[in-house]
Amino acid sequence: MEILVCVKRVPDAAENEIAVEGGAIRGDDLVYSVNEWDNYAVEEAIQIVEREGGSVTVVTVGDGDAEEVLRREMAMGANQGLLLSDPAFAGADGLGLATILAAAVRKGAYDLVLTGALADDGAAQVGGMLAALLDWPFASLVNLVEVDGSRLRVGREIEGGTQEVSDIDLPCVLSIQTGINEPRYVGLRGIRKVASVEIPVLDAAALGVTPAAAKVRRLDYFVPPAGAGADMLTGTTAELAGQLLGLLKAKGGIK
Amino acid sequence: MATVFAYIAHAGGRADDSALELLAAVRTLFPGADPVALVAGSGPSLEAACQEAAASFAEVWKFDQEALAYPNAELLRPLLARVLPPGALVLLPHSTLGMDLGPGLAVKLGAAYLPDVVGGSPLEGTSLQAVRQEFSGQVSAHVACDVSGGAVVTLRSGAFKAEPSRSAGGRVVDRSADAGGLSARRRFVKLVQAEAGDIDITREDVLVSVGRGIGDKENIALVEELAEAMGAALCCSRPIVDAKWLEKPRQVGTSGQTVKPKVYLALGISGSFQHLGGIKGSPFLVAVNKNPKAPIFQAASVGIVADLLELVPALTEAIQKGK
Ligand SMILES: Cc1cc2nc3c(=O)[nH]c(=O)nc-3n(C[C@H](O)[C@H](O)[C@H](O)COP(=O)(O)OP(=O)(O)OC[C@H]3O[C@@H](n4cnc5c(N)ncnc54)[C@H](O)[C@@H]3O)c2cc1C
């Protein structure tokens, strides 16, 4: 099974306080990492290849910095990386990204394309668009994959934790939900092993794409008004514990 | 303005709560529009859902086909691409179905895709201004969407408050003939219900809930002790279940359990809408988070900016002494 996994370099929301300045995200000291959902997608691809044979390619659209996430996923076990990079790609919206990725898919011979279910911008759109551009079937929020000849049995996680099980023909695109597996640990040794592997770079000309003008544009970022807001308690740890104990007792929170 | 359509999700003959929220969103984003409800399915339960939709929408398009008995996005997408007029403005709930259907539908219609909208202002010309959230609600963004070639918009649950139906007394138009001959390369097999655990957090009055801020599996013992001292049940956010630190039946949220406690103590939880979406009945919500800007503080009754690893043992001790 030849599998392509789309990954993205994002500001790590757990490591950063995302601050807004003048309508933009303050960028100087942001820590970046692989989008959380993508690690599950790469792990799933590696596990499928371990069972069925084949190879895993990780791909990203971005500038030179984006290469680091490809290397991280290769250290995890992906066989090769592919960087799609061109100044013309800057500012691409979801459809723009899907168009660039679709061109890369057409250049290869993949049976299966995986994406993360969502990136931290929360749009959950690239996988579904990519499938539509390729005219391949699609399933989102996948939390189970079993290979069965020329088709897969997939589970989608729907509301309330219920799983919707379907059969889907190959080739197809799946967006992967967290919790489907346990992404393996990436050690320093793994990182060192792939540090000097060459990663091919394809630009707009090589891919034969010109992303169309974005239909959706972000105007600005802002911090939402705090609303009614909470009563904020202050004090030393012991004082806070004491105040909280009082409040919890009063509200029936201590039995 | 192009015609506005609202996709009505339904189950067991009842229209989903999202139906009236879509209607409220139409009134905010496309005032003056008379939206058409799209209802697909099969048999008597479809008919009942159509009648319910007709109480709020002036026109309801009914698609009755055996193949549509289960809402498979791989069938709904080609169906909608077939029947919707050029330039259509389509509203979907940002549910697991909306996420499955929406992005590809926008591509097939050549329309813009505007996902997970939480607010916005009335359409001006061909530019729709909407509000979205990013980074689990830590920041919001204004976005402008060019709807001149149509648009598919998905709406976050709860963002537009459902208004009571206006007794539209709408007419149901049977468009089933247009839904013939659909086939999909993804075929629905079955639903598997979430496993029941040894604890039912939906019945508990007092919940201690732990999120990724706990940092390490070893630290779970700290919150277990606190829950025990309080006589509360322990629950958690999704990353804790993904990491297998606690079992799935303890997960609160849209893809977990919906709880209705009187007191909810959220420890190291950022407050994503998928988590908060599982908490009903506005409990006394106490949030402990080391980030003063965490979105959970907007939903909380009482907030404490602190490291939970320090505060939790101190609180446990205070309770044990105070008892
Ligand atoms: C389709 C879908 C369904 C989902 N369903 C659910 C669901 O049912 N339930 C759910 O919970 N999520 C769900 N999610 C995931 C959700 O989007 C968030 O990723 C998740 O809720 C985040 O969990 P968290 O708040 O524990 O972690 P994070 O967002 O990582 O937040 C951790 C918080 O802990 C704080 N913190 C860190 N260290 C400390 C410390 N020492 N002391 C105090 N505070 C600290 C940080 O400041 C941060 O605010 C779903 C996502 C999708 C896409």
XYZ file of C-alpha atoms and ligand atoms in Angstrom:
631
model
C 0.000 0.000 0.000
C 1.475 3.343 -1.071
C 0.315 5.926 1.449
C 0.692 9.703 1.354
C 0.167 11.574 4.630
C -0.374 15.345 4.605
C 1.141 17.082 7.625
C 1.327 20.686 8.747
C 3.646 22.800 10.885
C 1.589 24.819 13.365
C 2.194 26.984 16.418
C 1.982 24.583 19.343
C -1.091 25.726 21.272
C -0.005 23.761 24.347
C 3.432 25.400 24.436
C 2.412 28.928 23.507
C 0.105 31.513 24.770
C -1.385 32.677 21.495
C -1.319 36.460 21.777
C -2.784 39.016 19.402
C -1.098 42.290 18.534
C -2.440 44.739 15.983
C -4.858 42.188 14.543
C -2.200 39.506 14.012
C -0.889 36.593 16.053
C 2.291 37.690 17.763
C 4.914 35.538 16.109
C 8.311 36.288 17.636
C 8.538 33.618 20.301
C 6.090 30.989 19.023
C 7.096 27.359 19.387
C 6.107 25.268 16.364
C 5.362 21.578 16.117
C 3.503 19.048 14.003
C -0.262 19.510 14.084
C -1.494 17.083 16.754
C -3.908 15.158 14.518
C -1.204 14.586 11.882
C 0.900 12.479 14.244
C -2.001 10.050 14.542
C -2.335 9.966 10.743
C 1.367 9.189 10.280
C 1.281 6.509 12.992
C -1.742 4.881 11.343
C 0.006 4.890 7.953
C 3.135 3.301 9.454
C 1.046 0.596 11.138
C -0.816 -0.182 7.906
C 2.473 -0.519 6.023
C 3.910 -2.700 8.790
C 0.960 -5.074 8.265
C 0.408 -4.811 4.509
C 3.736 -3.722 3.045
C 4.317 -0.613 0.945
C 5.638 2.758 1.967
C 4.686 5.997 3.680
C 5.432 9.420 2.197
C 4.850 12.544 4.274
C 4.127 15.759 2.422
C 3.700 19.354 3.473
C 3.105 22.709 1.825
C 5.331 25.388 3.282
C 8.623 27.201 3.308
C 12.046 25.874 4.297
C 11.072 25.764 7.997
C 8.352 23.255 7.202
C 11.044 20.697 6.413
C 11.543 20.095 10.143
C 8.094 18.525 10.518
C 8.816 16.195 7.587
C 12.048 15.100 9.281
C 10.236 14.550 12.552
C 7.658 12.284 10.874
C 10.429 10.468 8.986
C 12.202 9.904 12.297
C 8.911 8.392 13.454
C 9.070 5.926 10.570
C 7.757 7.518 7.385
C 9.894 6.326 4.449
C 10.233 9.594 2.581
C 9.319 13.248 2.646
C 8.121 15.681 0.013
C 8.125 19.462 0.370
C 5.791 21.556 -1.796
C 7.222 25.024 -1.705
C 6.851 28.147 -3.819
C 6.448 31.828 -2.967
C 3.219 31.653 -5.010
C 1.757 29.277 -2.389
C 1.877 31.888 0.397
C -1.569 32.849 1.651
C -3.307 29.873 0.039
C -6.686 29.127 1.635
C -8.032 25.627 2.254
C -8.926 25.126 -1.396
C -5.536 26.465 -2.469
C -3.754 23.961 -0.215
C -5.956 21.112 -1.411
C -5.212 22.067 -5.031
C -1.447 21.972 -4.428
C -1.705 18.648 -2.582
C -3.947 17.161 -5.289
C -1.268 17.955 -7.862
C 1.303 16.102 -5.742
C -1.032 13.104 -5.388
C -1.441 12.949 -9.175
C 2.339 12.895 -9.615
C 2.611 9.739 -7.515
C 0.892 6.363 -7.468
C -0.817 6.365 -4.090
C -3.523 3.986 -2.925
C -4.427 5.964 0.143
C -4.084 9.560 1.321
C -4.381 10.454 4.997
C -4.700 13.865 6.622
C -5.265 14.952 10.195
C -8.941 15.575 10.978
C -8.246 19.166 11.833
C -5.470 21.688 12.232
C -5.282 24.237 14.977
C -7.048 26.784 12.809
C -9.949 24.424 13.278
C -11.238 24.388 9.716
C -11.260 20.616 9.025
C -11.413 21.186 5.289
C -8.319 20.114 3.387
C -8.972 16.350 3.374
C -12.532 16.647 2.098
C -11.546 19.141 -0.579
C -8.600 17.024 -1.686
C -10.873 14.003 -2.109
C -13.362 16.036 -4.146
C -10.611 17.430 -6.402
C -9.263 13.915 -6.996
C -12.791 12.518 -7.269
C -11.877 9.893 -4.655
C -14.218 8.800 -1.862
C -13.640 10.398 1.534
C -14.260 9.700 5.197
C -13.623 12.197 7.990
C -12.878 11.704 11.697
C -11.696 8.150 11.146
C -10.839 6.155 14.277
C -10.553 2.649 12.797
C -8.904 1.378 9.583
C -8.835 -2.266 8.455
C -7.494 -3.230 5.043
C -9.695 -5.682 3.148
C -8.345 -6.216 -0.373
C -9.196 -3.307 -2.645
C -11.275 -1.612 0.021
C -11.015 -0.545 3.636
C -13.345 -0.972 6.532
C -13.310 2.359 8.355
C -14.884 3.656 11.542
C -15.841 7.314 11.870
C -16.326 8.803 15.287
C -19.643 10.603 15.408
C -21.417 12.426 18.240
C -21.558 10.854 21.690
C -18.651 8.509 20.951
C -20.720 6.331 18.626
C -18.751 4.769 15.789
C -20.126 4.718 12.245
C -18.655 1.789 10.327
C -18.433 1.825 6.517
C -16.654 0.115 3.653
C -14.752 2.476 1.384
C -13.111 1.715 -1.960
C -9.450 2.440 -2.658
C -8.005 4.839 -3.589
C -9.536 7.137 -1.011
C -8.797 10.009 1.342
C -9.293 9.675 5.101
C -8.983 12.331 7.771
C -7.749 10.810 11.016
C -9.138 11.533 14.488
C -6.986 11.535 17.640
C -7.091 8.407 19.788
C -7.090 5.965 16.832
C -3.642 4.751 17.948
C -0.748 5.772 20.165
C 1.740 7.767 18.084
C 5.181 6.323 18.727
C 7.848 8.207 20.571
C 10.418 9.991 18.443
C 13.849 9.781 20.013
C 16.949 11.816 19.295
C 18.533 8.834 17.570
C 15.704 8.714 15.072
C 16.002 12.430 14.395
C 19.755 12.100 13.813
C 19.264 9.173 11.466
C 17.171 11.207 9.025
C 18.950 14.533 9.508
C 20.873 14.327 6.261
C 18.328 12.491 4.086
C 17.527 14.583 1.062
C 13.926 15.803 0.785
C 12.755 16.604 -2.732
C 11.159 20.026 -3.216
C 8.457 20.634 -5.842
C 7.456 24.150 -6.836
C 4.401 25.430 -8.696
C 5.975 24.785 -12.096
C 7.009 21.231 -11.209
C 3.496 20.535 -9.930
C 1.794 22.407 -12.759
C -0.515 24.363 -10.471
C -1.498 27.968 -10.026
C -3.671 28.198 -6.918
C -6.733 30.341 -7.605
C -7.332 33.534 -5.639
C -8.585 32.767 -2.145
C -12.346 33.131 -1.680
C -12.015 33.214 2.061
C -9.687 35.788 3.593
C -8.857 36.376 7.243
C -9.270 40.071 7.981
C -7.826 40.164 11.486
C -7.408 38.261 14.717
C -8.920 39.511 17.938
C -9.312 38.305 21.484
C -12.974 37.641 22.174
C -14.547 39.816 24.888
C -14.389 38.029 28.214
C -18.192 37.883 28.432
C -19.749 37.640 31.877
C -16.432 36.255 33.039
C -15.479 34.376 36.121
C -14.837 35.637 39.635
C -11.082 35.325 39.771
C -9.626 34.226 43.098
C -6.165 35.343 44.122
C -3.765 34.529 46.924
C -1.145 32.022 47.968
C -1.702 28.356 47.262
C -2.922 27.769 50.814
C -5.251 30.777 50.663
C -6.634 29.664 47.314
C -7.252 26.161 48.647
C -9.065 27.640 51.646
C -11.271 29.948 49.573
C -12.066 27.186 47.140
C -12.966 24.804 49.942
C -15.447 27.382 51.275
C -17.046 27.913 47.880
C -17.268 24.206 47.098
C -18.898 23.511 50.468
C -21.417 26.286 49.894
C -22.364 24.927 46.479
C -22.684 21.319 47.593
C -19.445 20.318 45.942
C -18.169 18.413 48.957
C -20.048 15.390 50.171
C -29.452 37.257 -3.249
C -29.095 33.660 -4.366
C -31.397 31.121 -2.763
C -30.419 30.052 0.765
C -30.677 26.358 1.662
C -30.517 24.747 5.093
C -29.674 21.071 5.471
C -31.889 19.489 8.125
C -30.362 16.608 10.046
C -32.930 14.292 11.586
C -33.246 11.013 13.432
C -36.229 8.950 14.480
C -38.639 11.310 12.729
C -37.447 14.361 14.674
C -35.558 17.270 13.140
C -32.271 17.942 14.884
C -31.921 20.955 17.221
C -29.573 22.409 14.628
C -32.510 23.062 12.258
C -33.783 26.077 14.190
C -30.225 27.274 14.810
C -29.672 27.331 11.041
C -32.830 29.378 10.706
C -31.554 31.836 13.317
C -28.248 32.058 11.428
C -30.077 32.804 8.177
C -31.819 35.712 9.890
C -28.460 37.073 11.065
C -26.357 36.470 7.962
C -28.930 36.650 5.155
C -31.796 38.747 6.520
C -34.825 38.734 4.266
C -33.968 35.361 2.739
C -36.604 32.657 2.762
C -34.486 29.563 3.174
C -35.403 26.234 1.647
C -35.038 23.224 3.946
C -33.349 20.161 2.469
C -34.509 16.908 4.070
C -33.179 13.568 2.835
C -33.958 10.099 4.090
C -36.417 7.323 3.627
C -39.914 6.292 4.685
C -42.238 7.463 7.475
C -39.509 8.969 9.659
C -38.481 11.194 6.755
C -42.076 12.279 6.271
C -42.361 13.210 9.960
C -39.106 15.198 9.795
C -40.376 17.048 6.701
C -43.606 17.985 8.462
C -41.608 19.307 11.396
C -39.351 21.318 9.071
C -42.412 22.747 7.322
C -43.476 24.298 10.633
C -40.451 26.592 10.411
C -39.464 26.755 6.733
C -41.741 28.043 3.976
C -40.431 25.452 1.556
C -39.103 21.971 2.201
C -37.448 19.800 -0.434
C -37.965 16.144 0.370
C -35.620 13.470 -0.996
C -37.028 10.021 -0.285
C -34.789 7.156 -1.366
C -33.989 3.856 0.303
C -30.277 4.580 -0.244
C -30.574 7.724 1.888
C -31.984 5.922 4.936
C -28.648 6.552 6.607
C -27.162 10.057 6.052
C -24.057 9.010 4.101
C -22.173 12.131 3.016
C -20.799 10.252 0.011
C -24.388 10.020 -1.306
C -25.599 13.400 -0.071
C -22.716 15.243 -1.740
C -23.491 14.186 -5.326
C -27.207 14.585 -4.642
C -26.834 18.183 -3.477
C -24.342 18.982 -6.238
C -27.019 17.721 -8.664
C -30.060 19.604 -7.337
C -28.723 22.913 -6.012
C -28.830 25.874 -8.418
C -25.635 27.736 -9.331
C -24.635 30.282 -6.708
C -26.640 28.589 -3.934
C -25.879 29.552 -0.333
C -25.928 26.367 1.718
C -25.958 26.174 5.499
C -24.988 22.976 7.327
C -24.460 22.229 11.000
C -20.751 21.954 11.900
C -21.428 18.432 13.129
C -19.551 15.279 12.231
C -21.881 15.040 9.208
C -21.291 18.672 8.233
C -17.524 18.190 8.440
C -17.824 15.062 6.295
C -20.058 16.652 3.672
C -19.176 20.353 3.537
C -15.628 20.732 2.155
C -16.159 18.424 -0.818
C -19.603 19.881 -1.517
C -18.061 23.347 -1.802
C -15.549 21.983 -4.323
C -18.254 20.214 -6.347
C -20.390 23.381 -6.415
C -17.418 25.634 -7.207
C -18.494 27.562 -4.110
C -16.594 29.119 -1.217
C -16.300 27.098 1.989
C -16.710 28.852 5.310
C -16.511 26.362 8.159
C -17.376 26.473 11.860
C -18.882 29.954 11.952
C -19.724 31.322 15.408
C -21.055 34.743 14.415
C -21.235 37.295 11.645
C -22.948 40.277 10.138
C -25.567 40.601 7.411
C -24.372 39.934 3.874
C -23.253 43.077 2.056
C -23.098 42.739 -1.702
C -21.233 39.490 -2.286
C -19.032 39.623 0.803
C -20.041 37.737 3.911
C -18.241 38.725 7.114
C -18.120 36.047 9.737
C -16.376 35.216 12.987
C -14.411 32.007 13.483
C -12.269 30.736 16.324
C -8.791 29.276 16.176
C -6.426 27.542 18.576
C -9.214 25.932 20.595
C -10.929 29.266 21.096
C -7.857 31.135 22.339
C -8.280 33.664 19.536
C -11.075 34.718 17.200
C -10.815 35.936 13.634
C -12.955 38.023 11.322
C -13.068 36.440 7.894
C -14.485 37.722 4.640
C -15.974 35.226 2.249
C -16.709 35.964 -1.399
C -20.092 34.317 -1.975
C -20.538 35.487 -5.576
C -20.089 31.899 -6.771
C -22.143 30.454 -3.924
C -20.996 29.283 -0.529
C -21.184 26.345 1.835
C -21.219 27.563 5.431
C -21.116 25.311 8.487
C -22.358 26.650 11.815
C -21.103 25.777 15.245
C -23.709 24.231 17.476
C -25.081 26.722 20.008
C -23.542 29.782 18.349
C -26.845 30.985 16.889
C -29.622 30.637 19.440
C -32.576 28.694 18.111
C -35.708 30.813 17.910
C -39.112 29.239 18.299
C -40.607 28.212 15.007
C -42.729 30.796 13.264
C -45.369 28.360 12.032
C -44.295 28.897 8.486
C -46.913 26.376 7.360
C -44.504 25.527 4.603
C -45.114 23.285 1.636
C -43.243 20.064 1.138
C -41.993 19.618 -2.405
C -41.255 16.012 -3.277
C -37.945 15.965 -5.150
C -37.338 12.247 -4.646
C -37.173 11.627 -8.392
C -34.043 13.799 -8.533
C -32.374 11.532 -5.988
C -32.541 8.334 -8.023
C -29.578 6.238 -9.106
C -27.213 7.392 -6.388
C -24.333 5.100 -5.574
C -21.329 5.630 -3.363
C -17.848 4.239 -3.039
C -18.315 4.407 0.713
C -21.113 2.182 1.970
C -22.602 2.424 5.438
C -22.352 -0.858 7.369
C -23.455 -0.290 10.984
C -23.322 1.888 14.068
C -21.392 0.733 17.117
C -22.521 2.382 20.360
C -19.911 3.615 22.815
C -19.135 1.018 25.449
C -20.637 1.577 28.875
C -18.136 1.931 31.692
C -18.239 0.984 35.341
C -19.150 4.589 36.094
C -21.942 6.737 34.713
C -20.700 10.327 34.946
C -23.963 11.575 33.409
C -25.710 10.862 36.741
C -23.190 12.571 39.015
C -23.819 15.883 40.801
C -20.203 16.715 41.516
C -17.492 16.176 38.916
C -13.754 16.714 39.103
C -12.533 16.928 35.527
C -8.932 16.781 34.432
C -7.345 17.899 31.157
C -4.007 17.827 29.420
C -2.644 20.289 31.975
C -2.100 17.288 34.281
C 1.017 16.669 32.196
C 1.781 13.085 33.143
C 0.025 9.815 33.785
C 1.579 9.599 37.258
C -0.168 12.834 38.253
C -3.629 11.333 37.702
C -3.349 9.937 41.252
C -3.444 13.529 42.573
C -6.857 14.220 41.064
C -8.122 10.784 42.081
C -7.313 11.660 45.685
C -9.045 15.019 45.354
C -12.156 13.433 43.841
C -12.228 10.900 46.644
C -11.864 13.577 49.321
C -14.728 15.546 47.742
C -16.920 12.491 47.241
C -16.980 13.421 43.546
C -16.633 11.397 40.350
C -13.553 11.823 38.184
C -13.931 12.686 34.497
C -11.692 14.239 31.851
C -11.149 15.918 28.512
C -10.400 13.999 25.349
C -6.562 14.039 25.318
C -6.602 12.115 28.627
C -8.633 9.339 26.988
C -6.535 9.437 23.803
C -3.453 8.877 25.978
C -5.303 6.012 27.726
C -4.816 7.603 31.166
C -8.558 7.246 31.854
C -11.274 5.213 30.104
C -13.552 6.561 27.379
C -16.775 6.529 29.493
C -15.169 9.275 31.587
C -14.736 11.665 28.637
C -16.887 14.795 28.732
C -17.712 16.456 25.432
C -19.395 16.242 22.073
C -17.680 12.954 21.261
C -17.972 11.748 24.840
C -20.590 12.051 27.566
C -23.025 14.891 28.150
C -23.042 15.664 31.858
C -25.390 17.754 34.011
C -23.628 18.224 37.340
C -24.325 20.905 39.942
C -20.603 21.479 40.484
C -17.898 21.016 37.827
C -14.255 21.498 38.748
C -12.143 21.792 35.575
C -8.427 21.274 36.164
C -5.949 22.042 33.363
C -8.634 22.143 30.682
C -8.439 24.895 28.044
C -12.182 25.018 27.363
C -12.569 24.000 23.741
C -16.146 24.077 22.470
C -16.127 20.318 22.011
C -15.433 19.924 25.717
C -17.850 22.598 26.935
C -20.478 21.209 24.543
C -20.755 18.202 26.833
C -21.661 20.223 29.926
C -25.328 21.108 30.223
C -27.426 23.018 32.718
C -24.890 25.755 33.665
C -23.304 24.157 36.726
C -21.146 26.000 39.240
C -18.029 25.764 37.110
C -14.646 26.270 38.747
C -11.667 26.458 36.398
C -8.046 26.064 37.430
C -5.597 26.895 34.662
C -2.121 28.373 34.612
C -2.910 30.448 31.513
C -4.942 33.545 32.506
C -6.251 33.788 28.922
C -7.531 30.221 28.699
C -11.016 30.268 27.100
C -12.407 28.191 29.976
C -12.380 31.343 32.112
C -15.093 32.783 29.870
C -17.407 29.934 30.771
C -16.390 29.594 34.418
C -18.222 30.917 37.472
C -15.002 31.003 39.472
C -11.488 31.029 38.057
C -8.089 30.411 39.570
C -4.855 31.077 37.716
C -2.566 28.478 39.250
C -0.493 25.392 38.642
C -2.871 22.555 39.333
C -0.013 20.354 40.485
C 0.414 22.701 43.451
C -3.195 23.629 44.087
C -4.737 20.154 43.929
C -2.708 18.600 46.778
C -3.297 21.730 48.888
C -7.045 21.526 48.265
C -7.159 17.806 49.007
C -5.383 18.443 52.279
C -7.677 21.333 53.194
C -10.731 19.129 52.595
C -9.331 16.248 54.608
C -8.589 18.613 57.510
C -11.900 20.393 57.254
C -14.018 17.249 57.349
C -14.700 16.122 16.221
C -14.024 16.416 17.532
C -14.611 15.986 18.701
C -14.019 16.270 19.934
N -14.639 15.837 21.067
C -14.120 16.185 22.282
C -14.762 15.786 23.501
O -15.787 15.092 23.498
N -14.208 16.180 24.677
C -13.068 16.939 24.741
O -12.628 17.277 25.856
N -12.427 17.305 23.608
C -12.922 16.933 22.395
N -12.245 17.289 21.263
C -10.901 17.882 21.393
C -10.925 19.356 21.689
O -10.961 20.078 20.473
C -9.654 19.753 22.460
O -8.523 19.326 21.742
C -9.599 19.180 23.870
O -10.820 19.371 24.552
C -8.488 19.827 24.642
O -8.365 19.212 25.895
P -7.652 19.952 27.088
O -8.368 21.200 27.403
O -7.500 18.948 28.175
O -6.188 20.218 26.524
P -5.496 21.566 26.033
O -6.348 22.306 25.085
O -4.129 21.185 25.642
O -5.465 22.438 27.363
C -4.659 22.158 28.458
C -4.782 23.344 29.402
O -4.056 23.084 30.602
C -3.398 24.247 31.019
N -2.286 23.789 31.853
C -1.138 23.194 31.451
N -0.389 22.866 32.521
C -1.077 23.270 33.608
C -0.827 23.214 35.014
N 0.301 22.649 35.508
N -1.743 23.733 35.848
C -2.869 24.300 35.372
N -3.164 24.375 34.067
C -2.275 23.860 33.199
C -3.018 24.952 29.750
O -2.876 26.342 29.971
C -4.208 24.647 28.838
O -5.202 25.644 28.902
C -12.810 17.003 20.006
C -12.217 17.433 18.822
C -12.813 17.135 17.589
C -12.155 17.620 16.348
